[in-house]
């Protein structure tokens, strides 16, 4: 028993690397995952205090055209309940003049126009591209138009049939429906999202420890000494499983403590801990078996990946339609644990299902343990008989080969920003890391940014959003649903400021990584020198304004679009300012990721042309999920990225392209009122609409100008100008880094 606990403590106290060559990037991913978990839990907990921080509701403006006197009398009567609506009365003779109504809505800051026909018909107009506008129109019909109809009937002496009782929310009295909807939203998170988080943290913690305790010892040639001791093989396996179990239970306990802060989850926490204890035993048994079968950490981690994907696939399948995975599924390992966690948190636990799935899981764990023990009996190892001098000679030769290899890879093939790598740039892991790091960072921080604005809405809307995700079954559905949700959120200053904060955090991550992990100055590591910052940034602002201004001029002169008005409604000024803040950090963030960090490192390993090509292609693909994305949009985004890459390379900094990127997006969406990579700016200084002869080939369609020929023309000309300009300044086409002009 003493040996058992000694082995368990050794496995538990293991740093997770054991001196083996395990990748540190998994650790960064775990930190980001922990941040997501904390934000989700904190968001749920904060929802109970949402009303304390939520701003006072602003009345929604509705443009009412040709309103009859009876409607105005109804609004002025005592029976009228405003429900947060404000009316902007207008007159217009034509019912289907959509262009005029769009201009009216932009001027008034409205998203709905109601037209009263002379024959008594009522027509409504609203931008259908945004997900929330249909609900807004339906609310207006239910609360205003239907009751207006009842008011007319009552005024005329006709009987009025009330299909549902009138609900009046009195200030200071809680609406039970709202409370129920908030609780149901939290329950939905507990049933669908929280079990997935439990699985992820347990799988990662088990993999980090379990693949090192045996496979890591083999890699370091220390496991043979353990096998030569009189400790039984069974004790070695059980001790390591206990150490891995303790390590994986710690993040599960931390997550449980955070969930305990949510009152509706508290009654089921004991059942959840029991489920997690069983699940951790099962995962620890599997990972130890894999570690026994492997000779090094990398092999063990690679072999564990299919197991990880199987576990996650089970979670995703149950997440898509939880109602289908009940009954017999509650007695099956993995399904039983996933469903059990959700039912325990929602206080609907099935005791028989919980015990049945736990028993079968423990049986499978015992089988894994038995196989691992049998494998240890057939473990082969050798004892070195080399003398001390022989070992020193072998070690010296190995070190010489490593130094030669390191020297080869530390020589930059092409220097961008005068970057000199201080660590190896070799291998598949380098390429994978460069490609996946922006994806991971953007996914994590944009997910976090969506939490505050969602919590500022009522619980019923949260429930509807979560419920609507269950119907997503194909890639087009994913794009459509995501674009609709983003379209709604982009009309709220809270979301834009949250996005800006996410971009700031990503910028801080890259700065800290370069400065303190890579120990490289920001000037060479990210292209952010301290000299001439104001001049360079102003140059970039001018460049972005000229580029997008040229695109706008081509579209106007060719009749593709026409200007219909100017100005911003007072109610939209906060949204306009929020867009400025968001674009400021969004442009800088993307340039730091793709031009500042990625390009010099790929150039150092493979050369300048591959660096520009890879960073440009990835930049384009990151916008590929936006609505309206086409082949021409793909080409244009690559051209824009190549243009920015050339400017950054020739000027030895990214300050110019940071400003140019920000100004490109800001002028496109909020000055000229055009779509920005498939996303609407929602508020702009200049109001525009498509001309009569407009074609998607020129305008870019729903993706915006970046999907049209106007951007193709402007970017090709700009690339040519940059090449000619710097060719003249550096002489005969030869690029001299020392002679490259600043600014």
XYZ file of C-alpha atoms in Angstrom:
743
model
C 0.000 0.000 0.000
C 2.896 2.335 0.733
C 4.295 1.792 -2.768
C 0.845 2.466 -4.210
C 0.623 5.873 -2.576
C 4.219 6.748 -3.435
C 3.530 6.075 -7.125
C 0.235 7.974 -6.921
C 1.957 10.996 -5.354
C 4.707 10.869 -7.974
C 2.154 10.845 -10.791
C 0.102 13.585 -9.144
C 3.082 15.848 -8.482
C 4.478 15.365 -11.961
C 4.901 18.700 -13.718
C 3.168 17.303 -16.771
C 6.297 17.144 -18.874
C 8.552 14.857 -16.907
C 11.456 16.215 -18.856
C 9.928 14.778 -22.008
C 9.440 16.663 -25.244
C 5.791 17.563 -24.880
C 4.457 20.615 -26.694
C 3.778 23.667 -24.465
C 1.054 24.950 -26.810
C -1.470 22.613 -25.211
C -0.904 24.522 -21.991
C -1.798 27.805 -23.655
C -4.940 26.223 -25.067
C -5.897 25.027 -21.588
C -5.461 28.511 -20.147
C -7.722 29.927 -22.836
C -10.271 27.159 -22.239
C -10.201 27.919 -18.513
C -10.829 31.586 -19.299
C -13.848 30.640 -21.415
C -15.208 28.422 -18.642
C -14.777 31.165 -16.071
C -16.488 33.747 -18.287
C -19.422 31.420 -18.992
C -19.940 30.665 -15.313
C -19.454 34.290 -14.317
C -21.932 35.276 -17.031
C -24.587 32.920 -15.668
C -23.990 34.193 -12.152
C -24.073 37.796 -13.340
C -27.460 37.263 -15.011
C -29.082 37.342 -11.571
C -27.862 40.913 -11.152
C -28.368 42.007 -14.762
C -31.049 44.527 -13.927
C -28.679 46.370 -11.577
C -26.249 47.096 -14.439
C -28.529 47.230 -17.460
C -29.058 50.715 -18.894
C -32.479 52.275 -18.953
C -34.418 51.034 -21.982
C -34.485 53.432 -24.931
C -37.861 53.636 -26.756
C -37.817 52.025 -30.195
C -38.691 54.479 -32.959
C -41.265 53.325 -35.510
C -41.874 55.348 -38.675
C -45.657 55.628 -39.211
C -46.663 56.813 -42.699
C -50.105 58.334 -43.367
C -51.369 57.580 -39.859
C -55.173 58.070 -39.641
C -56.648 60.245 -36.909
C -58.076 57.155 -35.232
C -54.559 55.780 -34.709
C -53.334 59.069 -33.248
C -56.417 59.176 -30.989
C -55.647 55.618 -29.866
C -52.062 56.560 -29.005
C -53.292 59.560 -27.038
C -56.005 57.557 -25.200
C -55.782 56.100 -21.705
C -56.061 52.541 -22.993
C -52.839 52.813 -25.014
C -49.830 50.986 -23.552
C -46.630 52.164 -25.242
C -44.512 49.018 -24.640
C -41.376 51.071 -25.359
C -42.435 52.360 -28.806
C -41.976 55.913 -30.086
C -43.721 57.059 -33.282
C -42.270 59.251 -36.015
C -45.219 60.377 -38.171
C -44.562 60.914 -41.887
C -46.605 61.420 -45.072
C -45.948 59.690 -48.386
C -48.313 58.831 -51.274
C -46.725 55.592 -52.516
C -47.126 52.287 -50.728
C -44.195 50.330 -52.169
C -41.504 52.988 -52.354
C -38.988 50.860 -50.452
C -36.067 53.195 -51.145
C -37.849 56.135 -49.526
C -38.840 54.065 -46.513
C -35.258 52.844 -46.103
C -34.082 56.455 -46.089
C -36.771 57.354 -43.545
C -35.691 54.548 -41.247
C -32.021 55.512 -41.457
C -32.852 59.134 -40.719
C -35.052 58.263 -37.745
C -32.837 55.473 -36.454
C -35.697 53.019 -36.892
C -35.960 49.427 -38.065
C -39.681 49.356 -38.894
C -41.987 51.404 -41.120
C -45.791 51.091 -40.914
C -47.781 52.343 -43.920
C -51.549 52.999 -43.683
C -53.230 52.619 -47.070
C -56.272 54.737 -47.980
C -58.260 51.498 -48.293
C -57.542 50.567 -44.682
C -54.725 48.112 -45.340
C -51.633 48.240 -43.145
C -48.209 47.409 -44.633
C -44.957 46.950 -42.756
C -41.395 47.364 -44.061
C -38.259 46.294 -42.195
C -34.681 45.113 -43.014
C -35.078 41.342 -43.183
C -31.326 40.698 -43.073
C -31.203 41.124 -39.284
C -32.493 38.276 -37.172
C -34.227 40.441 -34.565
C -36.255 42.636 -36.926
C -38.889 39.983 -37.611
C -39.484 39.517 -33.876
C -39.644 43.292 -33.487
C -42.278 43.536 -36.236
C -44.301 40.723 -34.638
C -44.154 42.434 -31.250
C -45.410 45.680 -32.772
C -48.286 43.862 -34.453
C -49.301 42.006 -31.290
C -49.061 44.903 -28.854
C -49.985 47.886 -31.007
C -51.830 47.025 -34.225
C -54.035 44.252 -32.804
C -55.082 46.421 -29.868
C -55.592 49.349 -32.197
C -58.028 47.145 -34.124
C -59.850 46.327 -30.889
C -59.929 50.044 -30.048
C -61.627 50.824 -33.395
C -64.208 48.078 -32.871
C -64.951 49.245 -29.358
C -65.259 52.869 -30.516
C -67.732 51.723 -33.189
C -69.803 49.730 -30.732
C -68.747 46.349 -32.160
C -68.049 43.393 -29.816
C -64.399 42.741 -29.053
C -63.185 39.194 -28.416
C -60.167 39.073 -26.126
C -58.237 35.932 -26.974
C -55.707 36.329 -24.196
C -55.673 38.381 -20.989
C -53.891 41.708 -21.090
C -50.551 41.598 -19.256
C -49.458 44.803 -17.573
C -46.020 44.878 -15.953
C -46.209 47.116 -12.894
C -42.926 48.689 -11.855
C -41.495 46.945 -8.811
C -43.414 43.700 -9.397
C -41.491 40.796 -10.948
C -42.992 39.283 -14.053
C -43.152 35.518 -13.417
C -42.843 34.757 -17.135
C -39.565 36.646 -17.332
C -38.222 34.825 -14.285
C -39.197 31.471 -15.752
C -37.568 32.289 -19.073
C -34.323 33.311 -17.349
C -34.268 30.094 -15.350
C -35.016 28.024 -18.439
C -32.128 29.695 -20.282
C -29.744 28.841 -17.462
C -31.124 25.283 -17.324
C -30.534 24.942 -21.051
C -26.904 25.939 -20.543
C -26.626 23.434 -17.703
C -28.039 20.617 -19.820
C -26.203 21.339 -23.079
C -22.990 23.281 -22.413
C -21.801 22.483 -18.885
C -21.425 18.681 -19.431
C -19.279 19.412 -22.487
C -17.030 21.665 -20.387
C -16.675 18.907 -17.766
C -15.643 16.408 -20.431
C -13.079 18.766 -21.971
C -11.320 19.698 -18.722
C -11.174 16.056 -17.566
C -9.867 14.810 -20.916
C -7.193 17.459 -21.092
C -6.017 17.082 -17.477
C -5.864 13.288 -17.835
C -3.956 13.476 -21.115
C -1.463 15.986 -19.729
C -0.556 13.780 -16.748
C -1.261 10.269 -17.987
C 0.770 10.422 -21.187
C 3.799 11.557 -19.182
C 3.905 9.338 -16.110
C 4.832 6.139 -18.005
C 5.530 7.155 -21.601
C 7.551 10.122 -20.349
C 9.564 7.862 -18.066
C 10.264 5.553 -21.008
C 11.417 8.501 -23.076
C 13.817 9.524 -20.290
C 14.995 5.926 -19.784
C 13.847 5.872 -16.143
C 10.930 3.442 -16.388
C 13.196 0.363 -16.487
C 14.381 1.167 -12.968
C 10.785 1.143 -11.740
C 10.122 -2.240 -13.328
C 13.236 -3.698 -11.679
C 11.901 -2.922 -8.199
C 9.874 -5.521 -6.266
C 6.728 -3.409 -6.595
C 3.939 -5.491 -8.270
C 2.921 -4.459 -11.776
C -0.669 -4.066 -10.616
C 0.439 -1.561 -7.981
C 2.368 0.461 -10.587
C -0.700 0.719 -12.808
C -3.150 1.462 -9.977
C -0.818 4.033 -8.420
C -0.427 5.910 -11.685
C -4.195 5.769 -12.287
C -4.787 7.206 -8.819
C -2.346 10.052 -9.488
C -3.969 10.859 -12.837
C -7.432 10.596 -11.228
C -6.497 13.140 -8.553
C -5.042 15.481 -11.167
C -8.176 15.338 -13.337
C -10.537 15.781 -10.401
C -8.986 19.135 -9.480
C -10.299 21.070 -12.537
C -13.606 19.215 -12.179
C -13.846 20.411 -8.567
C -12.943 23.977 -9.571
C -15.665 23.970 -12.203
C -18.111 22.540 -9.660
C -17.304 25.301 -7.175
C -18.010 27.913 -9.837
C -21.291 26.199 -10.736
C -22.242 26.103 -7.065
C -22.469 29.895 -7.207
C -25.510 29.463 -9.490
C -28.442 28.706 -7.137
C -30.435 26.543 -9.581
C -27.474 24.156 -9.959
C -26.780 23.583 -6.250
C -29.213 20.700 -5.542
C -27.561 18.423 -8.109
C -23.888 19.095 -7.337
C -23.329 15.930 -5.227
C -24.609 13.756 -8.058
C -22.386 15.626 -10.507
C -19.307 15.014 -8.335
C -20.118 11.292 -8.165
C -20.464 11.158 -11.962
C -17.183 13.012 -12.431
C -15.360 10.678 -10.038
C -16.443 7.671 -12.117
C -15.671 9.410 -15.409
C -12.192 10.421 -14.207
C -11.421 6.795 -13.278
C -12.446 5.659 -16.752
C -10.440 8.330 -18.567
C -7.392 7.739 -16.335
C -7.538 3.992 -17.073
C -7.639 4.617 -20.826
C -4.813 7.154 -20.833
C -2.572 4.931 -18.683
C -3.201 2.039 -21.081
C -2.166 4.264 -23.981
C 0.890 5.426 -22.030
C 1.947 1.816 -21.453
C 1.635 1.103 -25.180
C 3.735 4.156 -26.156
C 7.481 4.771 -26.034
C 7.397 8.577 -25.785
C 5.066 11.418 -24.916
C 4.377 12.563 -28.459
C 3.325 9.045 -29.489
C 1.050 8.776 -26.446
C -0.577 12.127 -27.059
C -1.091 11.285 -30.726
C -2.667 7.943 -29.828
C -4.954 9.691 -27.338
C -6.378 12.071 -29.962
C -8.862 9.512 -31.411
C -10.099 8.813 -27.890
C -10.531 12.535 -27.323
C -12.536 12.910 -30.542
C -14.743 9.927 -29.649
C -15.587 11.497 -26.297
C -16.311 14.876 -27.866
C -18.396 13.252 -30.620
C -20.578 11.653 -27.963
C -21.066 15.063 -26.343
C -21.869 16.778 -29.630
C -24.367 14.108 -30.673
C -26.205 14.401 -27.363
C -25.973 18.186 -27.589
C -27.706 18.338 -30.981
C -30.973 16.743 -29.801
C -30.954 15.752 -26.097
C -34.495 14.385 -26.258
C -33.390 11.536 -28.544
C -30.626 10.388 -26.173
C -32.697 9.238 -23.241
C -33.978 5.873 -22.143
C -31.394 3.182 -22.900
C -28.703 5.813 -23.580
C -28.743 6.757 -19.904
C -27.302 3.306 -19.082
C -24.474 3.485 -21.658
C -21.021 4.732 -20.590
C -20.191 8.287 -21.719
C -23.787 8.947 -22.817
C -24.905 8.117 -19.292
C -22.351 10.511 -17.779
C -23.187 13.341 -20.193
C -26.949 12.976 -19.754
C -26.515 12.398 -16.019
C -24.672 15.689 -15.523
C -27.352 17.594 -17.428
C -30.207 15.938 -15.540
C -28.486 16.387 -12.184
C -28.087 20.116 -12.793
C -31.713 20.361 -13.956
C -32.908 18.298 -10.953
C -34.305 15.488 -13.127
C -31.780 12.774 -12.307
C -32.515 9.109 -13.077
C -31.002 7.097 -10.200
C -31.172 3.751 -11.998
C -29.617 5.194 -15.129
C -26.872 6.852 -13.094
C -25.999 3.637 -11.224
C -26.212 1.504 -14.374
C -23.931 3.686 -16.481
C -21.497 4.068 -13.575
C -21.300 0.284 -13.067
C -20.634 -0.375 -16.761
C -18.037 2.402 -16.837
C -16.198 0.905 -13.857
C -16.245 -2.522 -15.543
C -14.630 -1.029 -18.655
C -12.078 0.704 -16.419
C -11.226 -2.631 -14.796
C -10.704 -4.206 -18.231
C -8.306 -1.378 -19.188
C -6.416 -1.868 -15.922
C -6.143 -5.633 -16.476
C -4.787 -5.124 -20.012
C -2.261 -2.547 -18.779
C -0.985 -4.922 -16.087
C -0.602 -7.765 -18.572
C 1.299 -5.484 -20.943
C 3.777 -4.557 -18.217
C 4.636 -8.225 -17.741
C 5.730 -8.329 -21.393
C 7.582 -4.983 -21.239
C 11.099 -5.304 -22.644
C 14.014 -3.158 -21.612
C 17.817 -3.213 -21.637
C 20.437 -2.143 -19.121
C 23.295 -0.044 -20.440
C 26.772 -1.511 -19.864
C 28.695 1.437 -21.315
C 31.438 2.973 -19.254
C 31.282 6.548 -18.036
C 33.743 7.679 -20.739
C 31.662 5.998 -23.461
C 28.502 7.699 -22.235
C 30.246 11.081 -22.170
C 31.458 10.542 -25.756
C 27.945 9.650 -26.963
C 26.523 12.650 -25.120
C 29.089 14.996 -26.679
C 28.296 13.713 -30.171
C 24.573 14.144 -29.569
C 25.082 17.695 -28.318
C 27.232 18.527 -31.357
C 24.511 17.304 -33.711
C 21.889 19.300 -31.816
C 24.009 22.472 -31.961
C 24.540 22.072 -35.703
C 20.827 21.503 -36.231
C 19.929 24.474 -34.030
C 22.410 26.693 -35.874
C 20.823 25.705 -39.179
C 17.319 26.575 -38.082
C 18.228 29.792 -36.247
C 19.486 31.392 -39.465
C 16.639 33.409 -40.980
C 16.091 32.740 -44.681
C 14.503 36.193 -45.134
C 14.493 38.906 -42.496
C 11.248 40.827 -42.053
C 11.383 43.691 -39.532
C 14.985 42.486 -38.884
C 13.512 39.482 -37.038
C 16.048 36.861 -35.894
C 14.569 33.626 -34.485
C 15.908 32.498 -31.124
C 14.368 29.009 -31.200
C 13.907 26.266 -33.756
C 11.432 26.945 -36.557
C 11.540 23.376 -37.817
C 8.896 20.696 -38.020
C 5.212 20.215 -38.517
C 4.387 21.713 -35.117
C 5.718 25.104 -36.249
C 3.366 25.232 -39.245
C 0.376 23.970 -37.293
C 1.004 26.482 -34.517
C 1.253 29.417 -36.910
C -2.019 28.452 -38.599
C -4.071 27.555 -35.524
C -3.016 30.263 -33.069
C -5.134 33.052 -34.695
C -8.102 30.683 -34.962
C -7.919 29.715 -31.290
C -7.461 33.283 -30.069
C -10.253 34.756 -32.200
C -12.649 31.916 -31.354
C -12.063 32.228 -27.627
C -12.169 36.001 -27.282
C -15.054 36.536 -29.707
C -17.045 33.938 -27.769
C -16.293 35.826 -24.584
C -17.332 39.090 -26.254
C -20.787 37.684 -27.018
C -21.552 36.956 -23.363
C -22.116 40.518 -21.968
C -24.518 41.725 -24.700
C -26.497 38.481 -24.533
C -26.829 38.892 -20.780
C -28.152 42.410 -21.286
C -31.167 40.951 -23.079
C -34.107 39.256 -21.411
C -34.015 35.580 -20.550
C -36.643 34.681 -23.129
C -34.389 35.854 -25.948
C -31.498 33.792 -24.544
C -33.720 30.733 -24.493
C -34.805 31.293 -28.089
C -31.199 31.692 -29.258
C -30.107 28.467 -27.562
C -33.161 26.590 -28.813
C -32.595 27.810 -32.382
C -29.106 26.320 -32.429
C -30.591 22.826 -32.200
C -31.938 23.201 -35.735
C -28.487 23.893 -37.176
C -27.536 20.766 -39.156
C -25.517 21.951 -42.161
C -22.783 24.426 -43.044
C -25.215 26.878 -44.752
C -27.393 26.771 -41.629
C -24.356 27.533 -39.481
C -23.403 30.509 -41.663
C -26.981 31.812 -41.809
C -27.620 31.470 -38.062
C -24.244 32.938 -37.157
C -24.660 35.872 -39.524
C -28.140 36.581 -38.185
C -27.001 36.584 -34.570
C -23.930 38.721 -35.360
C -26.154 41.120 -37.330
C -28.331 41.677 -34.268
C -25.368 42.033 -31.922
C -23.576 44.475 -34.242
C -26.393 46.951 -33.664
C -25.619 47.139 -29.910
C -22.758 49.284 -28.527
C -22.208 46.757 -25.720
C -21.262 44.024 -28.202
C -18.959 46.294 -30.200
C -17.136 47.440 -27.062
C -16.867 43.822 -25.888
C -15.397 42.910 -29.260
C -12.910 45.757 -28.894
C -11.908 44.419 -25.486
C -11.395 40.969 -27.000
C -9.134 42.413 -29.685
C -7.183 44.330 -27.031
C -6.614 41.101 -25.083
C -5.344 39.368 -28.220
C -2.953 42.281 -28.875
C -1.730 42.081 -25.280
C -1.198 38.324 -25.646
C 1.038 38.775 -28.691
C 3.000 41.615 -27.087
C 3.611 39.626 -23.881
C 4.529 36.502 -25.832
C 7.065 38.301 -28.001
C 8.523 40.388 -25.196
C 8.731 37.887 -22.326
C 8.523 34.374 -23.850
C 10.459 34.896 -27.074
C 12.471 37.729 -25.461
C 12.430 39.769 -28.656
C 11.898 43.543 -28.989
C 8.479 44.535 -30.307
C 10.136 46.391 -33.184
C 11.600 43.200 -34.690
C 9.182 40.665 -33.186
C 5.934 42.381 -34.233
C 6.965 45.273 -36.466
C 6.041 47.868 -33.826
C 9.009 50.252 -33.504
C 8.789 53.198 -31.144
C 9.990 55.762 -33.682
C 7.657 57.982 -35.748
C 4.425 56.351 -34.539
C 2.134 59.398 -35.119
C 3.513 60.042 -38.610
C 3.219 56.399 -39.626
C -0.279 56.034 -38.239
C -1.501 59.193 -39.976
C 0.027 57.903 -43.213
C -1.983 54.710 -42.792
C -5.193 56.635 -42.128
C -4.671 58.616 -45.329
C -3.904 55.432 -47.280
C -7.031 53.648 -46.045
C -9.206 56.662 -46.812
C -7.768 56.984 -50.355
C -8.193 53.267 -51.068
C -11.812 52.973 -49.951
C -12.624 56.439 -51.268
C -11.458 55.270 -54.701
C -13.688 52.189 -54.462
C -16.649 54.349 -53.479
C -15.961 56.796 -56.331
C -15.889 53.965 -58.893
C -19.214 52.601 -57.643
C -20.886 56.034 -57.679
C -19.518 57.134 -61.059
C -20.489 53.818 -62.674
C -24.034 54.134 -61.318
C -23.763 50.999 -59.163
C -24.802 52.917 -56.054
C -26.324 56.321 -55.410
C -26.258 58.644 -52.437
C -29.662 59.149 -50.806
C -28.833 61.275 -47.779
C -26.412 62.323 -45.050
C -26.329 62.431 -41.283
C -26.656 60.252 -38.196
C -29.673 60.222 -35.907
C -28.948 61.371 -32.352
C -30.024 57.990 -30.989
C -27.336 56.272 -33.099
C -24.370 58.390 -31.999
C -23.334 55.922 -29.207
C -23.429 53.096 -31.763
C -21.322 55.154 -34.195
C -18.710 55.884 -31.515
C -18.660 52.219 -30.501
C -17.908 51.291 -34.119
C -14.923 53.664 -34.103
C -13.492 51.994 -30.987
C -14.122 48.501 -32.343
C -12.560 49.151 -35.776
C -9.552 50.804 -34.143
C -8.533 47.640 -32.303
C -9.932 45.160 -34.839
C -7.669 46.448 -37.594
C -4.624 46.460 -35.311
C -5.414 42.953 -34.034
C -5.629 41.335 -37.485
C -2.468 43.078 -38.652
C -0.544 41.978 -35.560
C -1.688 38.371 -36.035
C -1.057 38.016 -39.764
C 1.503 40.643 -40.751
C 3.229 41.449 -37.463
C 3.681 37.969 -35.958
C 3.047 35.326 -38.616
C 4.800 36.852 -41.647
C 8.323 37.376 -40.196
C 8.419 33.879 -38.683
C 7.308 32.097 -41.825
C 9.716 34.264 -43.829
C 12.567 33.293 -41.524
C 11.836 29.599 -42.130
C 10.649 29.482 -45.764
C 11.280 32.892 -47.368
C 9.356 36.077 -48.139
C 7.038 34.841 -50.905
C 5.724 31.844 -48.915
C 5.285 34.134 -45.907
C 3.168 36.623 -47.851
C 1.233 33.808 -49.567
C 0.440 31.850 -46.395
C -0.455 34.880 -44.260
C -2.626 36.285 -47.060
C -4.429 32.990 -47.654
C -5.122 32.495 -43.950
C -6.303 36.099 -43.646
C -8.731 35.404 -46.473
C -9.957 32.097 -45.051
C -10.699 33.732 -41.705
C -13.297 35.829 -43.547
C -14.576 32.905 -45.601
C -17.489 32.091 -43.270
C -19.006 35.543 -43.684
C -22.314 35.706 -45.601
C -22.102 36.365 -49.333
C -18.528 35.055 -49.666
C -17.644 34.352 -53.330
C -14.630 33.408 -55.442
C -14.116 37.074 -56.336
C -14.244 37.970 -52.631
C -11.543 35.334 -52.053
C -9.346 36.903 -54.740
C -9.927 40.449 -53.479
C -9.132 39.627 -49.851
C -5.910 37.941 -50.950
C -5.010 41.034 -52.997
C -5.734 43.361 -50.066
C -3.644 41.154 -47.796
C -0.765 41.092 -50.291
C -0.948 44.896 -50.531
C -0.751 45.295 -46.747
C 2.048 42.704 -46.530
C 4.137 44.564 -49.116
C 3.618 47.886 -47.331
C 4.624 46.328 -44.007
C 7.695 44.663 -45.532
C 8.954 47.734 -47.405
C 8.387 50.145 -44.493
C 9.688 47.828 -41.738
C 6.650 48.365 -39.527
C 2.935 47.565 -39.271
C 1.789 50.902 -37.852
C 0.831 52.058 -41.351
C -1.171 48.945 -42.228
C -2.873 48.901 -38.796
C -4.222 52.380 -39.473
C -5.001 51.601 -43.122
C -6.932 48.454 -42.141
C -8.931 50.356 -39.527
C -9.716 53.189 -41.931
C -10.623 50.745 -44.718
C -13.308 49.117 -42.566
C -14.514 52.309 -40.893
C -14.975 54.314 -44.078
C -16.529 51.347 -45.863
C -19.131 50.606 -43.207
C -19.696 53.803 -41.244
C -18.815 56.596 -43.632
C -20.066 55.268 -46.982
C -22.711 52.891 -45.559
C -21.475 49.768 -47.392
C -21.214 46.140 -46.244
C -17.914 45.168 -44.571
C -17.025 41.573 -45.507
C -20.675 40.556 -45.317
C -21.443 42.529 -42.132
C -23.598 45.646 -42.065
C -22.298 48.826 -40.477
C -25.842 49.620 -39.226
C -25.076 53.353 -38.930
C -23.253 55.602 -41.421
C -22.672 59.256 -42.272
C -23.560 58.804 -45.965
C -26.742 56.929 -46.864
C -26.543 54.886 -50.052
C -28.595 52.407 -52.018
C -28.078 50.310 -55.118
C -28.547 51.962 -58.509
C -30.971 50.662 -61.106
C -28.261 48.959 -63.170
C -26.288 47.618 -60.186
C -24.715 44.183 -60.549
C -23.228 41.936 -57.858
C -20.093 41.583 -59.991
C -19.279 45.256 -59.373
C -20.837 45.904 -55.968
C -19.975 42.553 -54.376
C -23.592 41.754 -53.496
C -24.288 40.937 -49.848
C -20.556 40.598 -49.112
C -19.995 44.262 -49.908
C -17.440 45.978 -52.171
C -14.727 43.501 -51.159
C -16.604 40.951 -53.276
C -16.753 43.180 -56.389
C -14.536 44.297 -59.256
C -14.186 47.834 -57.879
C -11.934 46.563 -55.077
C -10.051 44.352 -57.565
C -9.209 47.391 -59.699
C -8.162 49.579 -56.766
C -5.978 46.952 -55.063
C -4.188 45.943 -58.271
C -3.378 49.587 -58.978
C -2.247 50.101 -55.378
C 0.048 47.039 -55.490
C 1.597 48.322 -58.711
C 2.118 51.778 -57.174
C 3.797 50.292 -54.093
C 6.148 48.150 -56.180
C 7.072 51.039 -58.493
C 7.477 53.507 -55.620
C 9.827 51.349 -53.602
C 11.634 50.129 -56.701
C 12.525 53.755 -57.429
C 13.516 54.464 -53.845
C 15.728 51.340 -53.539
C 17.141 51.394 -57.045
C 16.746 49.003 -59.977
C 14.386 46.736 -58.163
C 16.905 45.656 -55.547
C 15.390 45.882 -52.072
C 17.822 47.116 -49.478
C 16.625 46.838 -45.914
C 18.970 49.576 -44.771
C 17.748 51.974 -47.432
C 14.037 51.298 -46.908
C 12.405 54.660 -46.101
C 10.496 55.158 -42.939
C 6.830 56.095 -42.820
